[in-house]
Amino acid sequence: MATIAFIGLGNMGAPMARNLVKAGHALRVVDVVAANAERLAAAGATMAPSAADAVRGAEAVITMLPAGSHVRDVYLGTGGVLAAAAPGTLLVDCSTIDVESARGVEAAAARSGHDFVDAPVSGGTGGAEAGTLTFMCGGSARAFARAQPLLERMGKTIVHAGGPGNGQAAKICNNMILGISMIAVGEAFNLAARLGLDAQKLFDISSKSSGQCWSLTSYCPVPGPVPGSPANRGYAPGFTGAMMLKDLKLAQEAAHAAGVATPLGAAAQALYALYAGSGHAQDDFSGIVRMLAGSKEAKG
Ligand code: NAD
């Protein structure tokens, strides 16, 4: 069993870290919010006073932070991970961040003699609790082979997407599909309602027809057809509008940098900016169906 430094114990990081403790690993935990680290200490981890203290002598470091700026700061900053880690330490960043930052941190880590994997996740807080996350990994074959056994304690599907940054590339491409498809499904249900077509009937037909997709069959944005979807609990998240907006922005930044036309991705970003900006940043992203319908509840 390994000694692991775990940095960032929010909605996702806390349950992921708990699963590593349950698997018998020795965890040293750090969060800028001390109460988050205290909760993990109560579950069997050891609180470290700083990231540098957590990392010193650890065999692996896992980070689960909000955005690219936090990741750059934690790895590259004064008193950061790269300065404190012993050469040869395995570094795994599970945050969703921009491809450029992931590649920059990997290059700096390689210069310091470390193996770095970008390993963003899909599956949300439910998947983090259940240990069923999907990890999309970028990095060398050696780094991936080292990370895989640890990731298997927190997830069910672990995919090597290619070289450094390719995990982040997979994550933003996937979530661009998700954002666009959720809007498409929402528009279809709103049109059906106006045409006098029952939502359950549209679901029964489209889930067996060419309109079938995850946004329809696993996460239906109207109440009824998929009882577990956020539509059935007033659009409590799940995956927030703010998170979807963040991922769509990352996809647009990457598309601009690569010179690729993604007009539907751009439209989805604009619509989610309206949704999040009108009081729904913390509502589930599927609630955009109400904004598209022009309903009062969606106006904040
Ligand atoms: P969160 O805001 O709940 O957690 C982030 C944690 O990092 C917080 O506890 C914060 O205090 C801590 N933190 C920030 N800066 C720090 C620093 N310098 N040192 C130590 N700790 C620091 O966010 P989350 O929901 O856990 O998401 C984390 C990442 O996972 C994000 O990149 C997000 O996009 C991605 N993600 C989230 C979900 C989801 O459903 N919540 C799903 C997939 C991916």
mmCIF file of C-alpha atoms in Angstrom, residues 35-292:
data_model
loop_
_atom_site.group_PDB
_atom_site.id
_atom_site.type_symbol
_atom_site.label_atom_id
_atom_site.label_comp_id
_atom_site.label_asym_id
_atom_site.label_seq_id
_atom_site.Cartn_x
_atom_site.Cartn_y
_atom_site.Cartn_z
ATOM 1 C CA ALA A 35 -12.672 21.748 7.622
ATOM 2 C CA ASN A 36 -12.483 19.706 4.401
ATOM 3 C CA ALA A 37 -9.194 18.105 5.484
ATOM 4 C CA GLU A 38 -10.564 17.547 9.025
ATOM 5 C CA ARG A 39 -13.467 15.530 7.597
ATOM 6 C CA LEU A 40 -10.986 13.268 5.786
ATOM 7 C CA ALA A 41 -8.871 12.948 8.931
ATOM 8 C CA ALA A 42 -11.994 11.658 10.694
ATOM 9 C CA ALA A 43 -12.225 9.014 7.951
ATOM 10 C CA GLY A 44 -8.666 7.791 8.586
ATOM 11 C CA ALA A 45 -6.378 10.170 6.640
ATOM 12 C CA THR A 46 -3.600 12.326 8.120
ATOM 13 C CA MET A 47 -3.906 16.117 7.841
ATOM 14 C CA ALA A 48 -0.754 17.810 6.514
ATOM 15 C CA PRO A 49 0.026 21.478 7.308
ATOM 16 C CA SER A 50 0.895 22.300 3.676
ATOM 17 C CA ALA A 51 1.111 20.761 0.218
ATOM 18 C CA ALA A 52 4.916 20.593 0.547
ATOM 19 C CA ASP A 53 4.639 18.670 3.840
ATOM 20 C CA ALA A 54 2.101 16.255 2.355
ATOM 21 C CA VAL A 55 4.231 15.580 -0.708
ATOM 22 C CA ARG A 56 7.634 15.117 0.949
ATOM 23 C CA GLY A 57 8.393 11.368 0.930
ATOM 24 C CA ALA A 58 5.040 10.381 -0.649
ATOM 25 C CA GLU A 59 5.127 7.871 -3.514
ATOM 26 C CA ALA A 60 2.229 9.502 -5.332
ATOM 27 C CA VAL A 61 0.424 12.854 -5.392
ATOM 28 C CA ILE A 62 -3.190 13.264 -6.495
ATOM 29 C CA THR A 63 -4.805 16.666 -7.052
ATOM 30 C CA MET A 64 -8.510 17.499 -7.520
ATOM 31 C CA LEU A 65 -8.688 21.288 -7.856
ATOM 32 C CA PRO A 66 -11.147 23.768 -9.395
ATOM 33 C CA ALA A 67 -9.269 25.081 -12.478
ATOM 34 C CA GLY A 68 -5.979 25.463 -14.382
ATOM 35 C CA SER A 69 -4.735 28.412 -12.300
ATOM 36 C CA HIS A 70 -5.028 26.349 -9.081
ATOM 37 C CA VAL A 71 -3.241 23.392 -10.682
ATOM 38 C CA ARG A 72 -0.370 25.570 -11.993
ATOM 39 C CA ASP A 73 -0.071 27.210 -8.588
ATOM 40 C CA VAL A 74 -0.094 23.945 -6.588
ATOM 41 C CA TYR A 75 2.470 22.209 -8.838
ATOM 42 C CA LEU A 76 4.703 25.060 -10.003
ATOM 43 C CA GLY A 77 4.374 27.721 -7.265
ATOM 44 C CA THR A 78 6.751 28.467 -4.409
ATOM 45 C CA GLY A 79 6.475 25.597 -1.913
ATOM 46 C CA GLY A 80 4.624 23.651 -4.591
ATOM 47 C CA VAL A 81 4.546 19.965 -5.434
ATOM 48 C CA LEU A 82 7.458 19.930 -7.896
ATOM 49 C CA ALA A 83 9.799 21.653 -5.465
ATOM 50 C CA ALA A 84 8.966 19.265 -2.598
ATOM 51 C CA ALA A 85 8.460 15.870 -4.260
ATOM 52 C CA ALA A 86 11.304 13.345 -4.344
ATOM 53 C CA PRO A 87 12.473 12.590 -7.914
ATOM 54 C CA GLY A 88 10.461 9.778 -9.469
ATOM 55 C CA THR A 89 7.203 10.622 -7.659
ATOM 56 C CA LEU A 90 3.997 9.781 -9.545
ATOM 57 C CA LEU A 91 1.846 12.909 -10.019
ATOM 58 C CA VAL A 92 -1.821 12.605 -11.063
ATOM 59 C CA ASP A 93 -4.062 15.607 -11.659
ATOM 60 C CA CYS A 94 -7.762 14.673 -11.825
ATOM 61 C CA SER A 95 -9.083 18.266 -12.162
ATOM 62 C CA THR A 96 -10.732 19.432 -15.404
ATOM 63 C CA ILE A 97 -8.387 22.100 -16.799
ATOM 64 C CA ASP A 98 -7.150 23.515 -20.111
ATOM 65 C CA VAL A 99 -4.982 21.308 -22.295
ATOM 66 C CA GLU A 100 -2.163 23.888 -22.396
ATOM 67 C CA SER A 101 -1.818 24.016 -18.579
ATOM 68 C CA ALA A 102 -1.840 20.213 -18.378
ATOM 69 C CA ARG A 103 0.927 19.980 -20.981
ATOM 70 C CA GLY A 104 2.927 22.769 -19.292
ATOM 71 C CA VAL A 105 2.792 21.105 -15.869
ATOM 72 C CA GLU A 106 3.706 17.720 -17.399
ATOM 73 C CA ALA A 107 6.763 19.220 -19.124
ATOM 74 C CA ALA A 108 7.921 20.868 -15.873
ATOM 75 C CA ALA A 109 7.308 17.621 -13.964
ATOM 76 C CA ALA A 110 9.331 15.636 -16.519
ATOM 77 C CA ARG A 111 12.220 18.138 -16.174
ATOM 78 C CA SER A 112 12.157 17.473 -12.392
ATOM 79 C CA GLY A 113 12.235 13.692 -12.962
ATOM 80 C CA HIS A 114 8.564 12.921 -12.188
ATOM 81 C CA ASP A 115 5.868 10.974 -14.041
ATOM 82 C CA PHE A 116 2.750 13.138 -14.559
ATOM 83 C CA VAL A 117 -0.688 12.014 -15.729
ATOM 84 C CA ASP A 118 -3.635 14.288 -16.501
ATOM 85 C CA ALA A 119 -6.660 12.189 -15.511
ATOM 86 C CA PRO A 120 -9.916 14.180 -15.568
ATOM 87 C CA VAL A 121 -13.059 12.275 -14.661
ATOM 88 C CA SER A 122 -16.605 11.696 -15.755
ATOM 89 C CA GLY A 123 -19.302 10.344 -13.446
ATOM 90 C CA GLY A 124 -19.950 13.213 -11.026
ATOM 91 C CA THR A 125 -20.189 13.078 -7.251
ATOM 92 C CA GLY A 126 -22.284 9.868 -7.398
ATOM 93 C CA GLY A 127 -19.530 8.117 -9.340
ATOM 94 C CA ALA A 128 -16.897 9.506 -6.957
ATOM 95 C CA GLU A 129 -18.793 8.107 -3.930
ATOM 96 C CA ALA A 130 -19.411 4.735 -5.560
ATOM 97 C CA GLY A 131 -15.873 4.422 -6.957
ATOM 98 C CA THR A 132 -17.236 4.071 -10.489
ATOM 99 C CA LEU A 133 -15.673 7.129 -12.175
ATOM 100 C CA THR A 134 -14.330 7.089 -15.723
ATOM 101 C CA PHE A 135 -10.753 8.426 -15.916
ATOM 102 C CA MET A 136 -9.467 9.824 -19.237
ATOM 103 C CA CYS A 137 -5.696 9.798 -19.008
ATOM 104 C CA GLY A 138 -2.928 11.622 -20.834
ATOM 105 C CA GLY A 139 0.758 10.883 -20.310
ATOM 106 C CA SER A 140 3.542 8.482 -21.161
ATOM 107 C CA ALA A 141 2.866 4.735 -21.189
ATOM 108 C CA ARG A 142 5.050 4.383 -18.092
ATOM 109 C CA ALA A 143 3.220 7.131 -16.170
ATOM 110 C CA PHE A 144 -0.154 5.635 -17.116
ATOM 111 C CA ALA A 145 0.914 2.126 -16.039
ATOM 112 C CA ARG A 146 1.942 3.520 -12.647
ATOM 113 C CA ALA A 147 -1.279 5.506 -12.192
ATOM 114 C CA GLN A 148 -3.719 2.798 -13.302
ATOM 115 C CA PRO A 149 -3.772 0.708 -10.064
ATOM 116 C CA LEU A 150 -4.501 3.828 -7.976
ATOM 117 C CA LEU A 151 -7.197 5.059 -10.342
ATOM 118 C CA GLU A 152 -8.844 1.611 -10.259
ATOM 119 C CA ARG A 153 -9.555 2.213 -6.561
ATOM 120 C CA MET A 154 -11.611 5.286 -7.481
ATOM 121 C CA GLY A 155 -13.096 4.340 -10.842
ATOM 122 C CA LYS A 156 -14.359 1.562 -13.067
ATOM 123 C CA THR A 157 -13.202 2.664 -16.528
ATOM 124 C CA ILE A 158 -9.606 3.849 -16.914
ATOM 125 C CA VAL A 159 -8.641 4.854 -20.470
ATOM 126 C CA HIS A 160 -5.223 5.891 -21.781
ATOM 127 C CA ALA A 161 -6.134 8.618 -24.293
ATOM 128 C CA GLY A 162 -2.547 9.232 -25.465
ATOM 129 C CA GLY A 163 0.281 11.622 -24.612
ATOM 130 C CA PRO A 164 0.299 14.530 -22.127
ATOM 131 C CA GLY A 165 -2.880 16.659 -22.195
ATOM 132 C CA ASN A 166 -4.914 14.081 -24.118
ATOM 133 C CA GLY A 167 -6.995 13.234 -21.045
ATOM 134 C CA GLN A 168 -8.090 16.888 -20.889
ATOM 135 C CA ALA A 169 -8.670 16.905 -24.663
ATOM 136 C CA ALA A 170 -10.985 13.879 -24.327
ATOM 137 C CA LYS A 171 -12.835 15.450 -21.397
ATOM 138 C CA ILE A 172 -13.615 18.771 -23.133
ATOM 139 C CA CYS A 173 -14.595 17.081 -26.417
ATOM 140 C CA ASN A 174 -16.935 14.733 -24.521
ATOM 141 C CA ASN A 175 -18.511 17.562 -22.530
ATOM 142 C CA MET A 176 -18.965 19.665 -25.663
ATOM 143 C CA ILE A 177 -21.057 16.778 -27.064
ATOM 144 C CA LEU A 178 -22.972 16.649 -23.758
ATOM 145 C CA GLY A 179 -23.728 20.396 -23.639
ATOM 146 C CA ILE A 180 -24.899 20.484 -27.259
ATOM 147 C CA SER A 181 -26.954 17.288 -26.947
ATOM 148 C CA MET A 182 -28.696 18.480 -23.770
ATOM 149 C CA ILE A 183 -29.825 21.644 -25.555
ATOM 150 C CA ALA A 184 -31.003 19.588 -28.559
ATOM 151 C CA VAL A 185 -33.023 17.235 -26.341
ATOM 152 C CA GLY A 186 -34.495 20.169 -24.390
ATOM 153 C CA GLU A 187 -35.585 21.922 -27.605
ATOM 154 C CA ALA A 188 -37.233 18.715 -28.844
ATOM 155 C CA PHE A 189 -39.257 18.257 -25.624
ATOM 156 C CA ASN A 190 -40.343 21.905 -25.715
ATOM 157 C CA LEU A 191 -41.453 21.572 -29.346
ATOM 158 C CA ALA A 192 -43.260 18.300 -28.584
ATOM 159 C CA ALA A 193 -45.204 19.985 -25.764
ATOM 160 C CA ARG A 194 -46.385 22.751 -28.110
ATOM 161 C CA LEU A 195 -47.380 20.172 -30.730
ATOM 162 C CA GLY A 196 -49.466 18.226 -28.210
ATOM 163 C CA LEU A 197 -47.072 15.266 -28.101
ATOM 164 C CA ASP A 198 -46.765 13.711 -24.642
ATOM 165 C CA ALA A 199 -43.208 13.777 -23.170
ATOM 166 C CA GLN A 200 -43.342 10.063 -22.318
ATOM 167 C CA LYS A 201 -44.387 9.240 -25.908
ATOM 168 C CA LEU A 202 -41.498 11.261 -27.358
ATOM 169 C CA PHE A 203 -39.154 9.513 -24.929
ATOM 170 C CA ASP A 204 -40.465 6.030 -25.819
ATOM 171 C CA ILE A 205 -40.049 6.718 -29.535
ATOM 172 C CA SER A 206 -36.768 8.678 -29.579
ATOM 173 C CA SER A 207 -35.018 6.385 -27.110
ATOM 174 C CA LYS A 208 -35.501 3.627 -29.720
ATOM 175 C CA SER A 209 -34.876 5.874 -32.749
ATOM 176 C CA SER A 210 -32.062 7.926 -34.254
ATOM 177 C CA GLY A 211 -32.483 10.716 -31.663
ATOM 178 C CA GLN A 212 -31.264 8.376 -28.919
ATOM 179 C CA CYS A 213 -28.443 9.808 -26.783
ATOM 180 C CA TRP A 214 -27.278 9.903 -23.129
ATOM 181 C CA SER A 215 -28.939 13.300 -22.481
ATOM 182 C CA LEU A 216 -32.256 11.677 -23.426
ATOM 183 C CA THR A 217 -32.081 8.167 -22.015
ATOM 184 C CA SER A 218 -29.935 8.586 -18.873
ATOM 185 C CA TYR A 219 -30.509 12.222 -17.926
ATOM 186 C CA CYS A 220 -33.853 13.201 -19.475
ATOM 187 C CA PRO A 221 -34.340 16.968 -18.837
ATOM 188 C CA VAL A 222 -38.121 16.772 -18.267
ATOM 189 C CA PRO A 223 -39.777 15.035 -15.272
ATOM 190 C CA GLY A 224 -41.138 11.509 -15.711
ATOM 191 C CA PRO A 225 -39.372 9.345 -18.264
ATOM 192 C CA VAL A 226 -36.099 8.843 -16.306
ATOM 193 C CA PRO A 227 -37.080 8.874 -12.600
ATOM 194 C CA GLY A 228 -33.505 9.414 -11.337
ATOM 195 C CA SER A 229 -32.786 12.482 -13.475
ATOM 196 C CA PRO A 230 -32.477 15.947 -11.830
ATOM 197 C CA ALA A 231 -35.702 17.087 -13.592
ATOM 198 C CA ASN A 232 -37.565 14.996 -11.003
ATOM 199 C CA ARG A 233 -36.063 16.895 -8.039
ATOM 200 C CA GLY A 234 -36.417 20.503 -9.183
ATOM 201 C CA TYR A 235 -33.077 20.424 -11.052
ATOM 202 C CA ALA A 236 -30.965 20.045 -7.906
ATOM 203 C CA PRO A 237 -27.486 19.036 -9.185
ATOM 204 C CA GLY A 238 -26.007 16.609 -10.391
ATOM 205 C CA PHE A 239 -23.741 18.615 -12.606
ATOM 206 C CA THR A 240 -24.227 22.363 -12.298
ATOM 207 C CA GLY A 241 -24.792 24.946 -15.032
ATOM 208 C CA ALA A 242 -21.567 26.647 -13.857
ATOM 209 C CA MET A 243 -19.553 23.428 -14.392
ATOM 210 C CA MET A 244 -20.999 22.933 -17.869
ATOM 211 C CA LEU A 245 -20.199 26.563 -18.743
ATOM 212 C CA LYS A 246 -16.615 26.078 -17.518
ATOM 213 C CA ASP A 247 -16.127 22.993 -19.702
ATOM 214 C CA LEU A 248 -17.702 24.619 -22.778
ATOM 215 C CA LYS A 249 -15.381 27.630 -22.329
ATOM 216 C CA LEU A 250 -12.387 25.274 -22.181
ATOM 217 C CA ALA A 251 -13.604 23.601 -25.393
ATOM 218 C CA GLN A 252 -13.962 26.986 -27.137
ATOM 219 C CA GLU A 253 -10.510 28.140 -25.995
ATOM 220 C CA ALA A 254 -9.021 24.906 -27.337
ATOM 221 C CA ALA A 255 -10.967 25.235 -30.608
ATOM 222 C CA HIS A 256 -9.753 28.823 -31.114
ATOM 223 C CA ALA A 257 -6.155 27.854 -30.321
ATOM 224 C CA ALA A 258 -6.331 24.921 -32.763
ATOM 225 C CA GLY A 259 -8.196 26.922 -35.448
ATOM 226 C CA VAL A 260 -11.129 24.478 -35.503
ATOM 227 C CA ALA A 261 -14.701 25.622 -36.267
ATOM 228 C CA THR A 262 -17.119 24.447 -33.546
ATOM 229 C CA PRO A 263 -20.205 26.629 -34.169
ATOM 230 C CA LEU A 264 -22.598 24.484 -32.113
ATOM 231 C CA GLY A 265 -20.083 24.395 -29.266
ATOM 232 C CA ALA A 266 -19.959 28.213 -29.410
ATOM 233 C CA ALA A 267 -23.764 28.443 -29.375
ATOM 234 C CA ALA A 268 -23.938 26.022 -26.427
ATOM 235 C CA GLN A 269 -21.431 28.153 -24.511
ATOM 236 C CA ALA A 270 -23.507 31.303 -25.149
ATOM 237 C CA LEU A 271 -26.719 29.585 -24.007
ATOM 238 C CA TYR A 272 -25.098 28.194 -20.843
ATOM 239 C CA ALA A 273 -23.655 31.657 -20.084
ATOM 240 C CA LEU A 274 -27.237 32.994 -20.218
ATOM 241 C CA TYR A 275 -28.493 30.118 -18.052
ATOM 242 C CA ALA A 276 -25.756 30.441 -15.415
ATOM 243 C CA GLY A 277 -25.970 34.260 -15.496
ATOM 244 C CA SER A 278 -29.715 34.293 -14.854
ATOM 245 C CA GLY A 279 -29.504 32.715 -11.405
ATOM 246 C CA HIS A 280 -29.040 29.055 -12.392
ATOM 247 C CA ALA A 281 -25.285 28.595 -12.018
ATOM 248 C CA GLN A 282 -25.847 26.147 -9.141
ATOM 249 C CA ASP A 283 -28.864 24.381 -10.691
ATOM 250 C CA ASP A 284 -28.357 21.237 -12.703
ATOM 251 C CA PHE A 285 -27.284 21.907 -16.300
ATOM 252 C CA SER A 286 -30.313 19.983 -17.641
ATOM 253 C CA GLY A 287 -32.570 22.761 -16.252
ATOM 254 C CA ILE A 288 -31.661 24.768 -19.358
ATOM 255 C CA VAL A 289 -34.761 23.143 -20.880
ATOM 256 C CA ARG A 290 -36.882 25.582 -18.822
ATOM 257 C CA MET A 291 -34.934 28.616 -20.028
ATOM 258 C CA LEU A 292 -35.337 27.434 -23.629
#
